[in-house]
Amino acid sequence: DIQMTQSPSSLSASVGDRVTITCRASQSISYYLNWYQQKPGKAPKFLIYAASSLQSGVPSRFSGSGSGTDFTLTISSLQPEDFATYYCQQSYSSPEYTFGQGTKLEIK
Amino acid sequence: QLQLQESGPGLVKPSETLSLTCTVSSGSISSKTHYWCWIRQPPGKGLEWIGSIYYSGNTYYNPSLKSRVTISVDTSKNQFSLKLSSVTAADRAVYYCARQRSYQSNAFDIWGQGTMVTVSS
């Protein structure tokens, strides 16, 4: 099965910072990579599909890039509501789907 | 806006079967462009896809859980259900139902609020 590894596992940043989270696949997954945001006690929220396409309604400060095995989620200017845990998810090995372990973004 | 709501017992005894239902509202479960899924999250841990079902009844399961999982759909009630047999403490988790696109990278685009299931005698 395809393993997804995110780095860092946790990250401290300040409002206004630009942050990047990395997701690496254990084998090439082309662009079949999605990103989610989860706040404590809440369900995940869908942010980005196919590595770089922004879901409708998601602020443009969020962006995704990458293909093959290496992907990034970038938040261009952190807002207070962005502090959360972020997960990547591969869909290349459909119908077997796997998530990264998560990256917790905390306020510095 | 389509919504999903999980329901079912919050406490299950070891070795018994966990049963949850997801009700779809403000939309049809008979969509030809979506699957319906279960995903779980143990406390403090990451997300694990359990399985998916199409409105026609075609199912897809996580190989690690396949021997214990059954997902079914009831289009007349706009619901789908999860059964997980022979549960242990390792099955303690928040269980989410979600809608999955059959296009655009098969993303899980709408989620229920989740329901916590504890395994204890």
Short mmCIF file of C-alpha atoms in Angstrom, two decimals:
data_model
loop_
_atom_site.label_atom_id
_atom_site.label_comp_id
_atom_site.label_asym_id
_atom_site.label_seq_id
_atom_site.Cartn_x
_atom_site.Cartn_y
_atom_site.Cartn_z
CA ASP A 1 0.00 0.00 0.00
CA ILE A 2 1.04 3.62 -0.49
CA GLN A 3 2.38 5.38 2.59
CA MET A 4 1.99 9.12 3.00
CA THR A 5 4.47 10.99 5.18
CA GLN A 6 3.97 14.59 6.20
CA SER A 7 6.59 16.97 7.52
CA PRO A 8 6.88 18.56 9.87
CA SER A 9 4.57 16.79 12.33
CA SER A 10 4.06 20.09 14.07
CA LEU A 11 4.84 23.67 13.27
CA SER A 12 4.69 26.94 15.19
CA ALA A 13 4.04 30.13 13.27
CA SER A 14 2.66 33.62 13.68
CA VAL A 15 -0.26 35.41 12.09
CA GLY A 16 0.89 36.77 8.76
CA ASP A 17 3.60 34.15 8.24
CA ARG A 18 3.94 32.11 5.10
CA VAL A 19 4.00 28.40 5.90
CA THR A 20 4.59 25.29 3.88
CA ILE A 21 3.67 21.72 4.77
CA THR A 22 5.15 18.82 2.85
CA CYS A 23 3.59 15.47 1.97
CA ARG A 24 5.65 12.66 0.46
CA ALA A 25 4.28 9.48 -1.09
CA SER A 26 6.09 6.14 -0.91
CA GLN A 27 5.65 5.80 -4.68
CA SER A 28 4.54 8.04 -7.49
CA ILE A 29 0.90 9.07 -7.23
CA SER A 30 0.85 11.50 -10.15
CA TYR A 31 -1.39 14.37 -9.03
CA TYR A 32 -3.87 12.25 -7.05
CA LEU A 33 -3.41 14.16 -3.81
CA ASN A 34 -5.95 16.00 -1.68
CA TRP A 35 -5.60 18.23 1.40
CA TYR A 36 -7.87 18.68 4.42
CA GLN A 37 -7.96 20.97 7.45
CA GLN A 38 -9.19 19.75 10.82
CA LYS A 39 -9.88 21.83 13.89
CA PRO A 40 -10.18 20.27 17.37
CA GLY A 41 -13.43 18.41 17.87
CA LYS A 42 -14.52 19.00 14.30
CA ALA A 43 -14.70 16.97 11.11
CA PRO A 44 -12.04 17.54 8.46
CA LYS A 45 -12.72 20.22 5.88
CA PHE A 46 -11.83 19.66 2.26
CA LEU A 47 -9.36 22.24 0.91
CA ILE A 48 -7.54 21.14 -2.25
CA TYR A 49 -7.96 18.37 -4.81
CA ALA A 50 -5.71 17.00 -7.52
CA ALA A 51 -2.66 18.49 -5.82
CA SER A 52 -3.29 22.09 -6.77
CA SER A 53 -6.98 22.81 -7.39
CA LEU A 54 -8.68 24.89 -4.73
CA GLN A 55 -12.09 23.71 -3.57
CA SER A 56 -14.80 26.32 -4.02
CA GLY A 57 -15.05 28.68 -1.07
CA VAL A 58 -11.54 28.03 0.24
CA PRO A 59 -9.54 31.26 0.66
CA SER A 60 -6.96 31.94 -2.02
CA ARG A 61 -4.18 32.17 0.57
CA PHE A 62 -4.20 28.36 0.44
CA SER A 63 -2.37 26.73 -2.44
CA GLY A 64 -1.06 23.32 -3.33
CA SER A 65 1.62 22.06 -5.64
CA GLY A 66 3.55 18.98 -6.60
CA SER A 67 3.28 15.76 -8.52
CA GLY A 68 4.78 12.32 -8.42
CA THR A 69 5.94 11.77 -4.85
CA ASP A 70 6.40 15.27 -3.39
CA PHE A 71 3.65 17.73 -2.60
CA THR A 72 3.27 20.95 -0.64
CA LEU A 73 0.46 22.91 0.95
CA THR A 74 1.25 26.59 1.35
CA ILE A 75 -0.62 29.22 3.32
CA SER A 76 0.60 32.56 2.07
CA SER A 77 -0.37 34.72 5.06
CA LEU A 78 -1.58 32.88 8.15
CA GLN A 79 -4.84 33.97 9.66
CA PRO A 80 -6.00 33.12 13.20
CA GLU A 81 -8.57 30.66 11.85
CA ASP A 82 -5.87 28.68 10.01
CA PHE A 83 -4.38 27.16 13.12
CA ALA A 84 -5.42 23.54 12.80
CA THR A 85 -4.15 20.12 11.77
CA TYR A 86 -3.66 19.47 8.07
CA TYR A 87 -3.83 16.08 6.36
CA CYS A 88 -2.87 14.97 2.89
CA GLN A 89 -4.64 12.00 1.26
CA GLN A 90 -3.75 9.98 -1.81
CA SER A 91 -6.30 8.57 -4.22
CA TYR A 92 -3.90 7.07 -6.78
CA SER A 93 -4.39 3.56 -5.43
CA SER A 94 -8.15 3.86 -5.76
CA PRO A 95 -10.14 2.32 -4.21
CA GLU A 96 -7.65 2.11 -1.38
CA TYR A 97 -7.09 5.52 0.15
CA THR A 98 -4.52 6.59 2.70
CA PHE A 99 -3.90 9.76 4.67
CA GLY A 100 -0.75 11.34 5.99
CA GLN A 101 -0.28 11.38 9.74
CA GLY A 102 -1.12 15.07 9.95
CA THR A 103 0.71 18.34 10.58
CA LYS A 104 -0.39 20.39 13.56
CA LEU A 105 -0.05 24.12 12.94
CA GLU A 106 0.17 26.04 16.20
CA ILE A 107 0.38 29.68 17.15
CA LYS A 108 3.86 30.88 18.07
CA GLN B 1 -26.31 22.10 1.04
CA LEU B 2 -26.08 18.34 1.43
CA GLN B 3 -25.52 17.17 4.99
CA LEU B 4 -24.50 13.90 6.59
CA GLN B 5 -25.38 12.74 10.10
CA GLU B 6 -24.03 9.67 11.86
CA SER B 7 -26.10 7.77 14.40
CA GLY B 8 -25.68 4.66 16.50
CA PRO B 9 -24.52 3.39 19.88
CA GLY B 10 -21.60 5.18 21.46
CA LEU B 11 -20.61 2.13 23.50
CA VAL B 12 -19.96 -1.36 22.16
CA LYS B 13 -18.77 -4.41 24.09
CA PRO B 14 -15.57 -6.19 23.07
CA SER B 15 -16.11 -8.96 20.49
CA GLU B 16 -19.48 -7.52 19.50
CA THR B 17 -20.47 -5.70 16.32
CA LEU B 18 -20.33 -1.94 15.93
CA SER B 19 -23.25 -0.61 13.88
CA LEU B 20 -23.59 2.95 12.61
CA THR B 21 -25.90 4.65 10.15
CA CYS B 22 -25.33 7.80 8.11
CA THR B 23 -28.36 9.77 6.97
CA VAL B 24 -28.00 11.97 3.91
CA SER B 25 -30.16 15.10 3.85
CA SER B 26 -30.71 17.86 1.30
CA GLY B 27 -29.40 15.60 -1.44
CA SER B 28 -29.74 12.15 -2.96
CA ILE B 29 -27.67 9.14 -2.07
CA SER B 30 -28.42 7.86 -5.59
CA SER B 31 -25.94 10.26 -7.13
CA LYS B 32 -24.07 8.73 -10.05
CA THR B 33 -21.02 10.87 -9.38
CA HIS B 34 -20.36 10.13 -5.72
CA TYR B 35 -19.51 7.35 -3.35
CA TRP B 36 -20.42 7.18 0.33
CA CYS B 37 -17.72 6.39 2.82
CA TRP B 38 -16.75 5.67 6.39
CA ILE B 39 -13.54 7.06 7.87
CA ARG B 40 -12.38 6.79 11.47
CA GLN B 41 -9.98 8.60 13.74
CA PRO B 42 -8.72 7.15 17.04
CA PRO B 43 -8.34 9.79 19.77
CA GLY B 44 -5.29 11.94 19.10
CA LYS B 45 -4.41 10.06 15.92
CA GLY B 46 -4.82 10.35 12.17
CA LEU B 47 -7.52 9.42 9.70
CA GLU B 48 -8.16 5.91 8.38
CA TRP B 49 -10.41 5.15 5.43
CA ILE B 50 -12.66 2.18 6.26
CA GLY B 51 -14.59 1.71 3.04
CA SER B 52 -16.85 3.17 0.37
CA ILE B 53 -20.12 2.24 -1.29
CA TYR B 54 -21.83 3.31 -4.49
CA TYR B 55 -25.62 3.74 -4.59
CA SER B 56 -25.83 0.53 -6.63
CA GLY B 57 -24.32 -1.37 -3.72
CA ASN B 58 -20.77 -1.84 -5.03
CA THR B 59 -18.42 -1.77 -2.08
CA TYR B 60 -14.70 -1.16 -1.54
CA TYR B 61 -12.98 -1.87 1.76
CA ASN B 62 -9.67 -1.14 3.43
CA PRO B 63 -7.75 -4.42 3.16
CA SER B 64 -6.70 -4.16 6.80
CA LEU B 65 -10.35 -4.19 7.92
CA LYS B 66 -11.99 -6.07 5.08
CA SER B 67 -12.63 -9.29 7.01
CA ARG B 68 -14.64 -7.42 9.64
CA VAL B 69 -16.40 -4.67 7.66
CA THR B 70 -19.73 -4.53 5.90
CA ILE B 71 -21.08 -1.34 4.36
CA SER B 72 -24.59 -1.27 2.96
CA VAL B 73 -26.91 1.30 1.40
CA ASP B 74 -30.65 1.90 1.66
CA THR B 75 -31.63 4.29 -1.12
CA SER B 76 -35.25 4.38 0.03
CA LYS B 77 -34.17 5.90 3.32
CA ASN B 78 -31.25 7.90 1.88
CA GLN B 79 -28.97 6.14 4.34
CA PHE B 80 -25.87 3.98 4.36
CA SER B 81 -24.55 1.89 7.19
CA LEU B 82 -21.38 0.45 8.68
CA LYS B 83 -20.98 -2.81 10.54
CA LEU B 84 -17.65 -3.69 12.12
CA SER B 85 -17.52 -7.08 13.78
CA SER B 86 -15.40 -8.49 16.58
CA VAL B 87 -14.44 -5.09 17.92
CA THR B 88 -11.57 -4.52 20.33
CA ALA B 89 -10.22 -1.51 22.18
CA ALA B 90 -8.27 -0.65 19.03
CA ASP B 91 -11.56 0.17 17.31
CA ARG B 92 -12.25 3.03 19.72
CA ALA B 93 -12.47 6.09 17.51
CA VAL B 94 -14.53 8.90 16.12
CA TYR B 95 -16.34 7.49 13.09
CA TYR B 96 -17.13 9.85 10.24
CA CYS B 97 -19.34 9.30 7.26
CA ALA B 98 -18.39 11.27 4.18
CA ARG B 99 -19.30 11.84 0.57
CA GLN B 100 -16.59 11.04 -1.96
CA ARG B 101 -16.35 12.35 -5.51
CA SER B 102 -15.90 9.85 -8.31
CA TYR B 103 -14.01 12.59 -10.14
CA GLN B 104 -11.53 15.34 -9.16
CA SER B 105 -9.10 13.04 -7.40
CA ASN B 106 -11.78 11.11 -5.50
CA ALA B 107 -11.77 13.67 -2.72
CA PHE B 108 -13.91 13.38 0.40
CA ASP B 109 -15.78 16.63 -0.01
CA ILE B 110 -18.54 16.58 2.60
CA TRP B 111 -18.25 15.07 6.08
CA GLY B 112 -20.60 14.31 8.91
CA GLN B 113 -19.82 15.71 12.33
CA GLY B 114 -18.56 12.34 13.55
CA THR B 115 -19.62 10.05 16.36
CA MET B 116 -17.40 8.69 19.10
CA VAL B 117 -17.52 4.93 19.65
CA THR B 118 -15.98 3.41 22.75
CA VAL B 119 -15.32 -0.31 23.13
CA SER B 120 -15.71 -1.43 26.71
CA SER B 121 -17.47 -4.08 28.77
#
